[in-house]
Amino acid sequence: MLTHNALALILAGGRGSRLHHLTDWRAKPAVPFGGKFRIIDFPLSNCVNSGIRRIGVVTQYKAQSLIRHIQRGWSFLDGRFKEYVELFPAQQRTEETWYQGTADAVFQNLDILRYHGPNHVLILGGDHVYKMDYSRMLIEHAERGADITVACLEVPVEEATAFGVMAVDDKWHVTNFTEKPDNPAPIPDQPDRALVSMGIYLFNASFLFEQLIRDHDDSYSSHDFGKDLIPYLVRHHRVYAHRFQSSCVNMAAGVPYWRDVGTVDAYWEANIDLTTVTPDLNLYDEDWPIWTYQEQLPPAKFVFDDHDRRGHALDSMVSGGCIISGATIRRSLLFSNVQVRSYGTVEDSVILPNVDIGRHVHLRRAVVEKNCVIPEGLKAGFDPKEDSKQFYVTKKGITLITPEMLGQCIHQIR
């Protein structure tokens, strides 16, 4: 099978600075998502569910949280059948530099890739939320005789400035590729839409190795797939586009789901969407499960049923280990081991693991970082100007609260 001889390489070394304090102590792919997952669980699960079970994860920025998660949650693959998730940390294998760009991150591990001997190499980002059957892309790539296939997505033209924008002919051969253009070219006959790269690249392995060496030897290159390698390949080789609609799994209303949760606002919106009656992302699909590290936790518990002290949650997702003690939760997502104490309210908020919310606390439109202890009586999310004196407030009015902002030392150095 094509998938059996393919290797996926997930680039998970970036900080994701637009998430601000959420990535002060972890890489973006390690950020919790959806109540019990990490962002990287989505591309990892896509690989396993697609039949690609030789996987490398390239790490660099503050990777300890990510490494711990992979070690605990992704050790179930069986090495006796050449199945594995292998970590590729930045370790100056070829010269005394850290990873200089996405292409350089792969180049510095060429000896490892050659040792594994794949026929195809699938390059993935570790920081997007989506469900995709990579085997369909692999079959299409082989049938076309492509050197490289780039997964593409249709987006509003005004949003395309943040992506690599592609032009294709009627056979989906890529004729032009421009990274983050100021004036994106629209799709023919669709002036309000543009075709953009998802940062998912499928290469014939030997071709990839040759091109990475060529790019490494180019002193003018910044050694990035989107900025350097892909534009060059479009001009000289057989580059094809693969429509995400053809391989997206479990689409709601026929619309493919793909989210870059790279800002606090986008992160909040994607998590809160999961609490709706029919969310765009289906986490209940038994045919395409999202795998993760499973903590052994008791069920969520709701206690007290007095008139002014009732523990209940409405239009919300509440994870294992949570105790809602005489408080009201509305339209919110609570990760594992969250305690919400009496006489408080949590509305339209995302509460990460191991948070303790004191009595008479009222939170609205907030993201609360892991391990926060919210003091009794705190009120946040109602007055952005007042919140900004202590917390980070986004342009859309989402209040981000971290232990450090509360004067709580979690990451102790001295």
mmCIF file of C-alpha atoms in Angstrom:
data_model
loop_
_atom_site.group_PDB
_atom_site.id
_atom_site.type_symbol
_atom_site.label_atom_id
_atom_site.label_comp_id
_atom_site.label_asym_id
_atom_site.label_seq_id
_atom_site.Cartn_x
_atom_site.Cartn_y
_atom_site.Cartn_z
ATOM 1 C CA MET A 1 0.000 0.000 0.000
ATOM 2 C CA LEU A 2 1.079 3.569 -0.672
ATOM 3 C CA THR A 3 0.422 4.575 2.923
ATOM 4 C CA HIS A 4 2.567 1.743 4.310
ATOM 5 C CA ASN A 5 5.649 3.100 2.526
ATOM 6 C CA ALA A 6 4.959 6.760 3.354
ATOM 7 C CA LEU A 7 6.383 8.782 6.228
ATOM 8 C CA ALA A 8 4.700 11.853 7.688
ATOM 9 C CA LEU A 9 6.801 14.644 9.167
ATOM 10 C CA ILE A 10 4.934 17.075 11.419
ATOM 11 C CA LEU A 11 6.617 20.469 11.841
ATOM 12 C CA ALA A 12 5.860 21.351 15.453
ATOM 13 C CA GLY A 13 8.692 23.677 16.408
ATOM 14 C CA GLY A 14 6.970 27.055 16.241
ATOM 15 C CA ARG A 15 5.972 29.277 19.138
ATOM 16 C CA GLY A 16 2.775 30.767 17.703
ATOM 17 C CA SER A 17 3.425 34.244 19.093
ATOM 18 C CA ARG A 18 -0.065 35.522 18.174
ATOM 19 C CA LEU A 19 -1.437 33.323 20.965
ATOM 20 C CA HIS A 20 0.480 35.593 23.325
ATOM 21 C CA HIS A 21 0.706 34.210 26.886
ATOM 22 C CA LEU A 22 -0.723 30.800 25.921
ATOM 23 C CA THR A 23 2.628 30.006 24.307
ATOM 24 C CA ASP A 24 4.943 31.557 26.887
ATOM 25 C CA TRP A 25 5.801 28.090 28.193
ATOM 26 C CA ARG A 26 4.777 25.735 25.382
ATOM 27 C CA ALA A 27 4.905 25.427 21.590
ATOM 28 C CA LYS A 28 1.685 26.179 19.741
ATOM 29 C CA PRO A 29 1.024 22.511 18.782
ATOM 30 C CA ALA A 30 0.976 21.646 22.505
ATOM 31 C CA VAL A 31 -1.787 24.150 23.343
ATOM 32 C CA PRO A 32 -4.867 22.349 24.753
ATOM 33 C CA PHE A 33 -7.947 22.254 22.537
ATOM 34 C CA GLY A 34 -11.472 20.861 22.653
ATOM 35 C CA GLY A 35 -11.689 19.890 26.316
ATOM 36 C CA LYS A 36 -9.162 17.045 26.397
ATOM 37 C CA PHE A 37 -6.919 17.260 23.322
ATOM 38 C CA ARG A 38 -3.822 19.149 22.187
ATOM 39 C CA ILE A 39 -3.710 20.827 18.771
ATOM 40 C CA ILE A 40 -1.089 18.347 17.521
ATOM 41 C CA ASP A 41 -3.491 15.449 18.185
ATOM 42 C CA PHE A 42 -5.375 16.382 14.998
ATOM 43 C CA PRO A 43 -2.585 15.868 12.421
ATOM 44 C CA LEU A 44 -1.327 12.875 14.418
ATOM 45 C CA SER A 45 -4.799 11.302 14.420
ATOM 46 C CA ASN A 46 -5.216 12.072 10.724
ATOM 47 C CA CYS A 47 -2.007 10.150 10.029
ATOM 48 C CA VAL A 48 -3.018 7.093 12.060
ATOM 49 C CA ASN A 49 -6.569 7.046 10.707
ATOM 50 C CA SER A 50 -5.249 7.439 7.129
ATOM 51 C CA GLY A 51 -2.994 4.398 7.523
ATOM 52 C CA ILE A 52 0.252 6.409 7.710
ATOM 53 C CA ARG A 53 1.855 5.060 10.861
ATOM 54 C CA ARG A 54 5.466 6.131 10.424
ATOM 55 C CA ILE A 55 5.467 9.627 11.861
ATOM 56 C CA GLY A 56 8.188 12.088 12.846
ATOM 57 C CA VAL A 57 7.540 15.189 14.948
ATOM 58 C CA VAL A 58 10.034 18.038 14.526
ATOM 59 C CA THR A 59 10.363 20.127 17.702
ATOM 60 C CA GLN A 60 12.294 23.239 18.676
ATOM 61 C CA TYR A 61 10.646 26.015 20.753
ATOM 62 C CA LYS A 62 9.888 25.087 24.407
ATOM 63 C CA ALA A 63 9.063 21.522 23.476
ATOM 64 C CA GLN A 64 8.942 19.835 26.896
ATOM 65 C CA SER A 65 5.134 19.945 27.217
ATOM 66 C CA LEU A 66 4.773 18.627 23.672
ATOM 67 C CA ILE A 67 7.357 15.881 24.180
ATOM 68 C CA ARG A 68 5.703 14.760 27.424
ATOM 69 C CA HIS A 69 2.296 14.616 25.733
ATOM 70 C CA ILE A 70 3.589 12.520 22.821
ATOM 71 C CA GLN A 71 5.469 10.154 25.111
ATOM 72 C CA ARG A 72 2.399 9.574 27.279
ATOM 73 C CA GLY A 73 -0.305 9.540 24.642
ATOM 74 C CA TRP A 74 1.289 8.276 21.432
ATOM 75 C CA SER A 75 3.313 5.250 22.506
ATOM 76 C CA PHE A 76 0.639 2.757 21.384
ATOM 77 C CA LEU A 77 2.032 2.286 17.860
ATOM 78 C CA ASP A 78 3.877 -1.017 17.449
ATOM 79 C CA GLY A 79 7.524 -0.786 16.406
ATOM 80 C CA ARG A 80 7.514 -4.479 15.492
ATOM 81 C CA PHE A 81 5.384 -3.502 12.488
ATOM 82 C CA LYS A 82 7.487 -0.407 11.722
ATOM 83 C CA GLU A 83 4.901 1.871 13.294
ATOM 84 C CA TYR A 84 6.130 4.774 15.410
ATOM 85 C CA VAL A 85 5.929 8.406 16.411
ATOM 86 C CA GLU A 86 9.543 9.569 16.562
ATOM 87 C CA LEU A 87 10.699 12.908 17.942
ATOM 88 C CA PHE A 88 13.138 14.991 15.869
ATOM 89 C CA PRO A 89 14.378 17.726 18.238
ATOM 90 C CA ALA A 90 16.611 20.514 16.992
ATOM 91 C CA GLN A 91 20.072 19.128 17.709
ATOM 92 C CA GLN A 92 22.478 20.716 15.187
ATOM 93 C CA ARG A 93 22.936 17.480 13.270
ATOM 94 C CA THR A 94 24.474 19.047 10.164
ATOM 95 C CA GLU A 95 26.049 22.283 11.439
ATOM 96 C CA GLU A 96 26.085 24.520 14.495
ATOM 97 C CA THR A 97 22.741 26.204 13.870
ATOM 98 C CA TRP A 98 19.189 25.557 15.028
ATOM 99 C CA TYR A 99 16.404 25.155 12.479
ATOM 100 C CA GLN A 100 16.532 28.207 10.199
ATOM 101 C CA GLY A 101 13.212 27.609 8.413
ATOM 102 C CA THR A 102 10.675 24.883 7.687
ATOM 103 C CA ALA A 103 12.703 23.427 4.802
ATOM 104 C CA ASP A 104 15.902 23.584 6.854
ATOM 105 C CA ALA A 105 14.154 21.708 9.690
ATOM 106 C CA VAL A 106 13.614 18.804 7.307
ATOM 107 C CA PHE A 107 17.070 19.126 5.716
ATOM 108 C CA GLN A 108 18.797 18.807 9.093
ATOM 109 C CA ASN A 109 17.117 15.411 9.545
ATOM 110 C CA LEU A 110 17.821 13.998 6.076
ATOM 111 C CA ASP A 111 20.038 11.246 7.426
ATOM 112 C CA ILE A 112 17.177 9.994 9.620
ATOM 113 C CA LEU A 113 14.712 10.147 6.727
ATOM 114 C CA ARG A 114 17.106 8.212 4.489
ATOM 115 C CA TYR A 115 17.504 5.587 7.226
ATOM 116 C CA HIS A 116 13.720 5.029 7.309
ATOM 117 C CA GLY A 117 13.637 4.733 3.503
ATOM 118 C CA PRO A 118 10.127 5.990 2.648
ATOM 119 C CA ASN A 119 8.801 6.205 -0.906
ATOM 120 C CA HIS A 120 6.813 9.343 -0.115
ATOM 121 C CA VAL A 121 7.192 12.047 2.537
ATOM 122 C CA LEU A 122 4.187 14.014 3.759
ATOM 123 C CA ILE A 123 5.061 17.383 5.327
ATOM 124 C CA LEU A 124 2.460 18.680 7.786
ATOM 125 C CA GLY A 125 2.054 21.608 10.134
ATOM 126 C CA GLY A 126 1.404 20.741 13.755
ATOM 127 C CA ASP A 127 -0.759 23.743 14.570
ATOM 128 C CA HIS A 128 -4.043 23.445 12.652
ATOM 129 C CA VAL A 129 -7.341 21.799 13.590
ATOM 130 C CA TYR A 130 -8.947 19.666 10.862
ATOM 131 C CA LYS A 131 -9.805 16.084 9.864
ATOM 132 C CA MET A 132 -8.302 14.836 6.607
ATOM 133 C CA ASP A 133 -7.741 11.465 4.939
ATOM 134 C CA TYR A 134 -4.183 11.795 3.641
ATOM 135 C CA SER A 135 -4.455 8.489 1.751
ATOM 136 C CA ARG A 136 -6.767 10.134 -0.811
ATOM 137 C CA MET A 137 -4.147 12.793 -1.462
ATOM 138 C CA LEU A 138 -1.473 10.105 -1.778
ATOM 139 C CA ILE A 139 -3.489 8.139 -4.350
ATOM 140 C CA GLU A 140 -4.151 11.275 -6.392
ATOM 141 C CA HIS A 141 -0.460 12.208 -6.245
ATOM 142 C CA ALA A 142 0.600 8.798 -7.590
ATOM 143 C CA GLU A 143 -2.040 8.752 -10.356
ATOM 144 C CA ARG A 144 -0.896 12.144 -11.636
ATOM 145 C CA GLY A 145 2.802 11.278 -11.581
ATOM 146 C CA ALA A 146 3.457 14.428 -9.579
ATOM 147 C CA ASP A 147 6.769 15.433 -8.041
ATOM 148 C CA ILE A 148 4.918 17.288 -5.297
ATOM 149 C CA THR A 149 1.268 17.776 -4.406
ATOM 150 C CA VAL A 150 0.089 20.748 -2.335
ATOM 151 C CA ALA A 151 -3.198 20.576 -0.408
ATOM 152 C CA CYS A 152 -5.320 23.653 -1.061
ATOM 153 C CA LEU A 153 -8.311 25.380 0.447
ATOM 154 C CA GLU A 154 -10.707 28.008 -0.871
ATOM 155 C CA VAL A 155 -10.923 31.110 1.357
ATOM 156 C CA PRO A 156 -12.363 34.644 1.026
ATOM 157 C CA VAL A 157 -9.922 36.684 -1.043
ATOM 158 C CA GLU A 158 -9.448 39.256 1.744
ATOM 159 C CA GLU A 159 -8.153 36.482 4.048
ATOM 160 C CA ALA A 160 -5.729 35.059 1.474
ATOM 161 C CA THR A 161 -2.999 37.585 2.306
ATOM 162 C CA ALA A 162 -2.002 35.339 5.227
ATOM 163 C CA PHE A 163 -1.369 32.307 2.986
ATOM 164 C CA GLY A 164 0.487 31.099 -0.055
ATOM 165 C CA VAL A 165 -1.862 31.733 -2.986
ATOM 166 C CA MET A 166 -1.955 29.320 -5.931
ATOM 167 C CA ALA A 167 -3.111 29.480 -9.527
ATOM 168 C CA VAL A 168 -3.986 26.213 -11.310
ATOM 169 C CA ASP A 169 -5.017 25.081 -14.782
ATOM 170 C CA ASP A 170 -7.975 22.810 -15.617
ATOM 171 C CA LYS A 171 -5.950 19.708 -14.648
ATOM 172 C CA TRP A 172 -5.048 21.223 -11.244
ATOM 173 C CA HIS A 173 -1.431 21.698 -12.269
ATOM 174 C CA VAL A 174 -0.069 24.636 -10.247
ATOM 175 C CA THR A 175 1.010 27.443 -12.577
ATOM 176 C CA ASN A 176 1.865 30.088 -9.988
ATOM 177 C CA PHE A 177 2.521 30.297 -6.247
ATOM 178 C CA THR A 178 2.905 33.537 -4.280
ATOM 179 C CA GLU A 179 3.548 33.584 -0.547
ATOM 180 C CA LYS A 180 1.356 36.050 1.390
ATOM 181 C CA PRO A 181 0.678 38.494 -1.482
ATOM 182 C CA ASP A 182 -0.707 41.972 -0.818
ATOM 183 C CA ASN A 183 -3.241 41.525 -3.628
ATOM 184 C CA PRO A 184 -4.195 37.826 -3.876
ATOM 185 C CA ALA A 185 -5.307 36.564 -7.270
ATOM 186 C CA PRO A 186 -8.900 35.274 -7.117
ATOM 187 C CA ILE A 187 -10.116 31.943 -8.480
ATOM 188 C CA PRO A 188 -11.312 32.343 -12.091
ATOM 189 C CA ASP A 189 -15.086 32.952 -12.134
ATOM 190 C CA GLN A 190 -15.012 33.427 -8.333
ATOM 191 C CA PRO A 191 -13.752 36.982 -7.753
ATOM 192 C CA ASP A 192 -14.416 36.797 -4.003
ATOM 193 C CA ARG A 193 -12.461 33.555 -3.383
ATOM 194 C CA ALA A 194 -8.794 32.561 -3.557
ATOM 195 C CA LEU A 195 -7.047 29.181 -3.636
ATOM 196 C CA VAL A 196 -4.490 28.937 -0.828
ATOM 197 C CA SER A 197 -1.957 26.421 0.394
ATOM 198 C CA MET A 198 -2.725 24.577 3.644
ATOM 199 C CA GLY A 199 0.975 23.976 4.310
ATOM 200 C CA ILE A 200 0.502 20.272 3.551
ATOM 201 C CA TYR A 201 3.042 18.984 1.017
ATOM 202 C CA LEU A 202 3.410 15.472 -0.392
ATOM 203 C CA PHE A 203 6.748 14.654 -2.052
ATOM 204 C CA ASN A 204 8.331 11.718 -3.770
ATOM 205 C CA ALA A 205 11.048 11.023 -1.213
ATOM 206 C CA SER A 206 14.095 11.022 -3.514
ATOM 207 C CA PHE A 207 12.873 14.224 -5.177
ATOM 208 C CA LEU A 208 12.436 15.908 -1.782
ATOM 209 C CA PHE A 209 15.951 14.978 -0.703
ATOM 210 C CA GLU A 210 17.438 16.430 -3.916
ATOM 211 C CA GLN A 211 15.496 19.672 -3.598
ATOM 212 C CA LEU A 212 16.335 20.178 0.075
ATOM 213 C CA ILE A 213 20.036 19.854 -0.713
ATOM 214 C CA ARG A 214 19.698 22.294 -3.626
ATOM 215 C CA ASP A 215 17.835 24.772 -1.412
ATOM 216 C CA HIS A 216 20.376 24.405 1.396
ATOM 217 C CA ASP A 217 23.190 25.279 -1.012
ATOM 218 C CA ASP A 218 21.348 28.410 -2.195
ATOM 219 C CA SER A 219 22.781 31.298 -0.151
ATOM 220 C CA TYR A 220 19.853 33.547 -1.176
ATOM 221 C CA SER A 221 17.214 31.201 0.231
ATOM 222 C CA SER A 222 15.598 31.604 3.657
ATOM 223 C CA HIS A 223 15.061 27.810 3.569
ATOM 224 C CA ASP A 224 11.293 27.942 3.971
ATOM 225 C CA PHE A 225 8.817 25.756 2.070
ATOM 226 C CA GLY A 226 6.306 28.508 1.358
ATOM 227 C CA LYS A 227 8.728 31.352 0.667
ATOM 228 C CA ASP A 228 11.443 29.522 -1.239
ATOM 229 C CA LEU A 229 11.038 25.844 -2.082
ATOM 230 C CA ILE A 230 7.464 25.729 -3.407
ATOM 231 C CA PRO A 231 7.728 28.837 -5.664
ATOM 232 C CA TYR A 232 10.929 27.408 -7.194
ATOM 233 C CA LEU A 233 9.371 23.970 -7.759
ATOM 234 C CA VAL A 234 6.291 25.456 -9.434
ATOM 235 C CA ARG A 235 8.552 27.014 -12.067
ATOM 236 C CA HIS A 236 10.613 23.900 -12.756
ATOM 237 C CA HIS A 237 8.745 20.706 -11.803
ATOM 238 C CA ARG A 238 5.402 18.872 -11.767
ATOM 239 C CA VAL A 239 3.474 20.501 -8.922
ATOM 240 C CA TYR A 240 -0.216 19.698 -8.497
ATOM 241 C CA ALA A 241 -2.917 20.964 -6.161
ATOM 242 C CA HIS A 242 -5.151 18.688 -4.122
ATOM 243 C CA ARG A 243 -8.565 20.076 -3.151
ATOM 244 C CA PHE A 244 -9.219 19.713 0.561
ATOM 245 C CA GLN A 245 -12.882 19.004 -0.221
ATOM 246 C CA SER A 246 -11.770 15.705 -1.758
ATOM 247 C CA SER A 247 -10.247 14.386 1.455
ATOM 248 C CA CYS A 248 -11.871 16.306 4.310
ATOM 249 C CA VAL A 249 -13.534 13.909 6.735
ATOM 250 C CA ASN A 250 -16.987 14.389 8.236
ATOM 251 C CA MET A 251 -17.835 17.766 6.700
ATOM 252 C CA ALA A 252 -20.775 19.630 8.265
ATOM 253 C CA ALA A 253 -23.266 20.721 5.584
ATOM 254 C CA GLY A 254 -20.680 19.934 2.921
ATOM 255 C CA VAL A 255 -18.310 22.663 4.116
ATOM 256 C CA PRO A 256 -14.739 21.479 4.884
ATOM 257 C CA TYR A 257 -13.548 22.270 8.397
ATOM 258 C CA TRP A 258 -10.045 23.723 8.809
ATOM 259 C CA ARG A 259 -9.049 26.200 11.479
ATOM 260 C CA ASP A 260 -5.869 28.108 12.184
ATOM 261 C CA VAL A 261 -6.341 28.803 15.890
ATOM 262 C CA GLY A 262 -3.323 31.071 15.848
ATOM 263 C CA THR A 263 -4.828 34.034 17.705
ATOM 264 C CA VAL A 264 -6.550 34.193 21.072
ATOM 265 C CA ASP A 265 -9.777 35.272 19.351
ATOM 266 C CA ALA A 266 -9.649 32.388 16.852
ATOM 267 C CA TYR A 267 -8.760 29.950 19.628
ATOM 268 C CA TRP A 268 -11.702 31.091 21.755
ATOM 269 C CA GLU A 269 -14.124 30.965 18.814
ATOM 270 C CA ALA A 270 -13.101 27.446 17.722
ATOM 271 C CA ASN A 271 -13.458 26.074 21.254
ATOM 272 C CA ILE A 272 -16.758 27.813 21.971
ATOM 273 C CA ASP A 273 -18.163 26.525 18.654
ATOM 274 C CA LEU A 274 -17.835 22.999 20.064
ATOM 275 C CA THR A 275 -20.498 23.814 22.675
ATOM 276 C CA THR A 276 -23.192 24.528 20.059
ATOM 277 C CA VAL A 277 -25.934 22.026 19.208
ATOM 278 C CA THR A 278 -24.316 21.013 15.917
ATOM 279 C CA PRO A 279 -20.710 22.242 15.861
ATOM 280 C CA ASP A 280 -18.738 22.494 12.627
ATOM 281 C CA LEU A 281 -16.180 20.019 14.018
ATOM 282 C CA ASN A 282 -17.565 16.590 14.931
ATOM 283 C CA LEU A 283 -15.663 15.096 17.861
ATOM 284 C CA TYR A 284 -18.150 12.233 18.208
ATOM 285 C CA ASP A 285 -17.219 10.452 14.976
ATOM 286 C CA GLU A 286 -16.317 6.849 15.862
ATOM 287 C CA ASP A 287 -15.045 6.215 12.324
ATOM 288 C CA TRP A 288 -12.420 8.970 12.584
ATOM 289 C CA PRO A 289 -11.508 9.318 16.259
ATOM 290 C CA ILE A 290 -9.136 11.946 17.594
ATOM 291 C CA TRP A 291 -6.584 10.128 19.730
ATOM 292 C CA THR A 292 -4.874 11.718 22.706
ATOM 293 C CA TYR A 293 -3.361 11.081 26.125
ATOM 294 C CA GLN A 294 -6.167 9.816 28.365
ATOM 295 C CA GLU A 295 -5.875 10.746 32.021
ATOM 296 C CA GLN A 296 -7.631 8.438 34.479
ATOM 297 C CA LEU A 297 -10.194 10.814 35.972
ATOM 298 C CA PRO A 298 -13.573 10.484 37.734
ATOM 299 C CA PRO A 299 -16.717 11.712 35.954
ATOM 300 C CA ALA A 300 -17.698 15.371 36.091
ATOM 301 C CA LYS A 301 -19.750 16.164 39.187
ATOM 302 C CA PHE A 302 -22.477 18.773 39.800
ATOM 303 C CA VAL A 303 -23.529 19.437 43.393
ATOM 304 C CA PHE A 304 -26.052 21.573 45.340
ATOM 305 C CA ASP A 305 -29.599 22.278 44.210
ATOM 306 C CA ASP A 306 -30.639 25.257 46.310
ATOM 307 C CA HIS A 307 -32.416 28.250 44.812
ATOM 308 C CA ASP A 308 -29.327 30.489 44.968
ATOM 309 C CA ARG A 309 -26.696 27.766 44.915
ATOM 310 C CA ARG A 310 -27.255 25.281 42.103
ATOM 311 C CA GLY A 311 -24.463 23.416 40.368
ATOM 312 C CA HIS A 312 -25.369 23.085 36.694
ATOM 313 C CA ALA A 313 -24.085 23.582 33.138
ATOM 314 C CA LEU A 314 -26.082 24.659 30.096
ATOM 315 C CA ASP A 315 -24.978 24.458 26.436
ATOM 316 C CA SER A 316 -21.500 23.524 27.639
ATOM 317 C CA MET A 317 -18.851 20.798 27.501
ATOM 318 C CA VAL A 318 -17.487 19.642 30.856
ATOM 319 C CA SER A 319 -14.556 17.219 30.996
ATOM 320 C CA GLY A 320 -13.635 14.490 33.466
ATOM 321 C CA GLY A 321 -12.498 15.414 36.947
ATOM 322 C CA CYS A 322 -14.509 18.667 37.025
ATOM 323 C CA ILE A 323 -16.608 19.628 40.055
ATOM 324 C CA ILE A 324 -19.278 22.304 39.605
ATOM 325 C CA SER A 325 -20.179 23.157 43.181
ATOM 326 C CA GLY A 326 -23.186 25.443 43.365
ATOM 327 C CA ALA A 327 -22.165 27.491 40.314
ATOM 328 C CA THR A 328 -23.674 28.117 36.875
ATOM 329 C CA ILE A 329 -21.860 27.312 33.625
ATOM 330 C CA ARG A 330 -23.289 28.641 30.352
ATOM 331 C CA ARG A 331 -21.985 28.202 26.789
ATOM 332 C CA SER A 332 -18.524 27.285 28.044
ATOM 333 C CA LEU A 333 -15.901 24.597 27.623
ATOM 334 C CA LEU A 334 -14.183 23.221 30.699
ATOM 335 C CA PHE A 335 -11.070 21.062 30.383
ATOM 336 C CA SER A 336 -10.118 18.364 32.891
ATOM 337 C CA ASN A 337 -9.931 18.897 36.673
ATOM 338 C CA VAL A 338 -11.643 22.287 36.821
ATOM 339 C CA GLN A 339 -13.346 23.231 40.084
ATOM 340 C CA VAL A 340 -15.947 26.002 40.095
ATOM 341 C CA ARG A 341 -17.068 26.942 43.580
ATOM 342 C CA SER A 342 -20.401 28.281 44.824
ATOM 343 C CA TYR A 343 -22.319 31.401 43.848
ATOM 344 C CA GLY A 344 -20.309 32.037 40.698
ATOM 345 C CA THR A 345 -20.964 32.080 36.960
ATOM 346 C CA VAL A 346 -18.844 31.113 33.972
ATOM 347 C CA GLU A 347 -20.275 32.243 30.640
ATOM 348 C CA ASP A 348 -18.913 32.002 27.089
ATOM 349 C CA SER A 349 -15.513 30.981 28.438
ATOM 350 C CA VAL A 350 -12.749 28.436 27.847
ATOM 351 C CA ILE A 351 -11.216 27.076 31.057
ATOM 352 C CA LEU A 352 -8.030 25.023 30.636
ATOM 353 C CA PRO A 353 -7.039 22.101 32.909
ATOM 354 C CA ASN A 354 -6.492 22.225 36.657
ATOM 355 C CA VAL A 355 -8.121 25.606 37.248
ATOM 356 C CA ASP A 356 -9.673 26.377 40.636
ATOM 357 C CA ILE A 357 -12.357 29.088 40.466
ATOM 358 C CA GLY A 358 -13.268 30.570 43.859
ATOM 359 C CA ARG A 359 -16.621 31.546 45.303
ATOM 360 C CA HIS A 360 -18.546 34.507 43.889
ATOM 361 C CA VAL A 361 -16.362 34.610 40.775
ATOM 362 C CA HIS A 362 -18.001 35.811 37.581
ATOM 363 C CA LEU A 363 -16.268 35.167 34.250
ATOM 364 C CA ARG A 364 -17.546 36.075 30.794
ATOM 365 C CA ARG A 365 -15.858 35.766 27.372
ATOM 366 C CA ALA A 366 -12.617 34.625 28.968
ATOM 367 C CA VAL A 367 -9.807 32.143 28.354
ATOM 368 C CA VAL A 368 -8.263 30.936 31.611
ATOM 369 C CA GLU A 369 -4.826 29.333 31.379
ATOM 370 C CA LYS A 370 -3.944 26.007 32.991
ATOM 371 C CA ASN A 371 -3.281 25.914 36.753
ATOM 372 C CA CYS A 372 -4.852 29.290 37.573
ATOM 373 C CA VAL A 373 -6.364 29.779 41.027
ATOM 374 C CA ILE A 374 -9.040 32.436 40.526
ATOM 375 C CA PRO A 375 -9.459 34.320 43.814
ATOM 376 C CA GLU A 376 -12.833 34.699 45.493
ATOM 377 C CA GLY A 377 -14.954 37.531 44.159
ATOM 378 C CA LEU A 378 -12.981 38.194 40.967
ATOM 379 C CA LYS A 379 -15.031 39.579 38.074
ATOM 380 C CA ALA A 380 -13.602 39.532 34.534
ATOM 381 C CA GLY A 381 -14.937 39.856 31.019
ATOM 382 C CA PHE A 382 -17.432 42.641 31.716
ATOM 383 C CA ASP A 383 -15.261 45.770 31.456
ATOM 384 C CA PRO A 384 -12.384 45.417 28.920
ATOM 385 C CA LYS A 385 -10.749 48.662 30.062
ATOM 386 C CA GLU A 386 -10.673 47.503 33.663
ATOM 387 C CA ASP A 387 -9.555 43.964 32.691
ATOM 388 C CA SER A 388 -6.649 45.297 30.644
ATOM 389 C CA LYS A 389 -5.058 46.713 33.809
ATOM 390 C CA GLN A 390 -4.271 43.162 34.943
ATOM 391 C CA PHE A 391 -5.024 40.762 32.075
ATOM 392 C CA TYR A 392 -4.586 40.576 28.302
ATOM 393 C CA VAL A 393 -7.680 41.682 26.366
ATOM 394 C CA THR A 394 -7.985 41.015 22.628
ATOM 395 C CA LYS A 395 -9.410 43.358 20.005
ATOM 396 C CA LYS A 396 -12.669 41.394 20.117
ATOM 397 C CA GLY A 397 -12.884 41.688 23.877
ATOM 398 C CA ILE A 398 -11.745 38.229 24.980
ATOM 399 C CA THR A 399 -9.969 38.335 28.347
ATOM 400 C CA LEU A 400 -6.967 36.010 28.748
ATOM 401 C CA ILE A 401 -6.013 35.157 32.336
ATOM 402 C CA THR A 402 -2.787 33.348 33.298
ATOM 403 C CA PRO A 403 -1.290 32.412 36.676
ATOM 404 C CA GLU A 404 1.465 35.012 36.251
ATOM 405 C CA MET A 405 -1.129 37.750 35.776
ATOM 406 C CA LEU A 406 -2.642 36.688 39.107
ATOM 407 C CA GLY A 407 0.754 36.786 40.800
ATOM 408 C CA GLN A 408 0.974 32.996 40.971
ATOM 409 C CA CYS A 409 4.362 31.427 40.217
ATOM 410 C CA ILE A 410 3.928 28.164 38.301
ATOM 411 C CA HIS A 411 7.213 27.983 36.352
ATOM 412 C CA GLN A 412 9.806 28.530 39.052
ATOM 413 C CA ILE A 413 13.406 29.069 37.966
ATOM 414 C CA ARG A 414 14.921 30.560 41.138
#
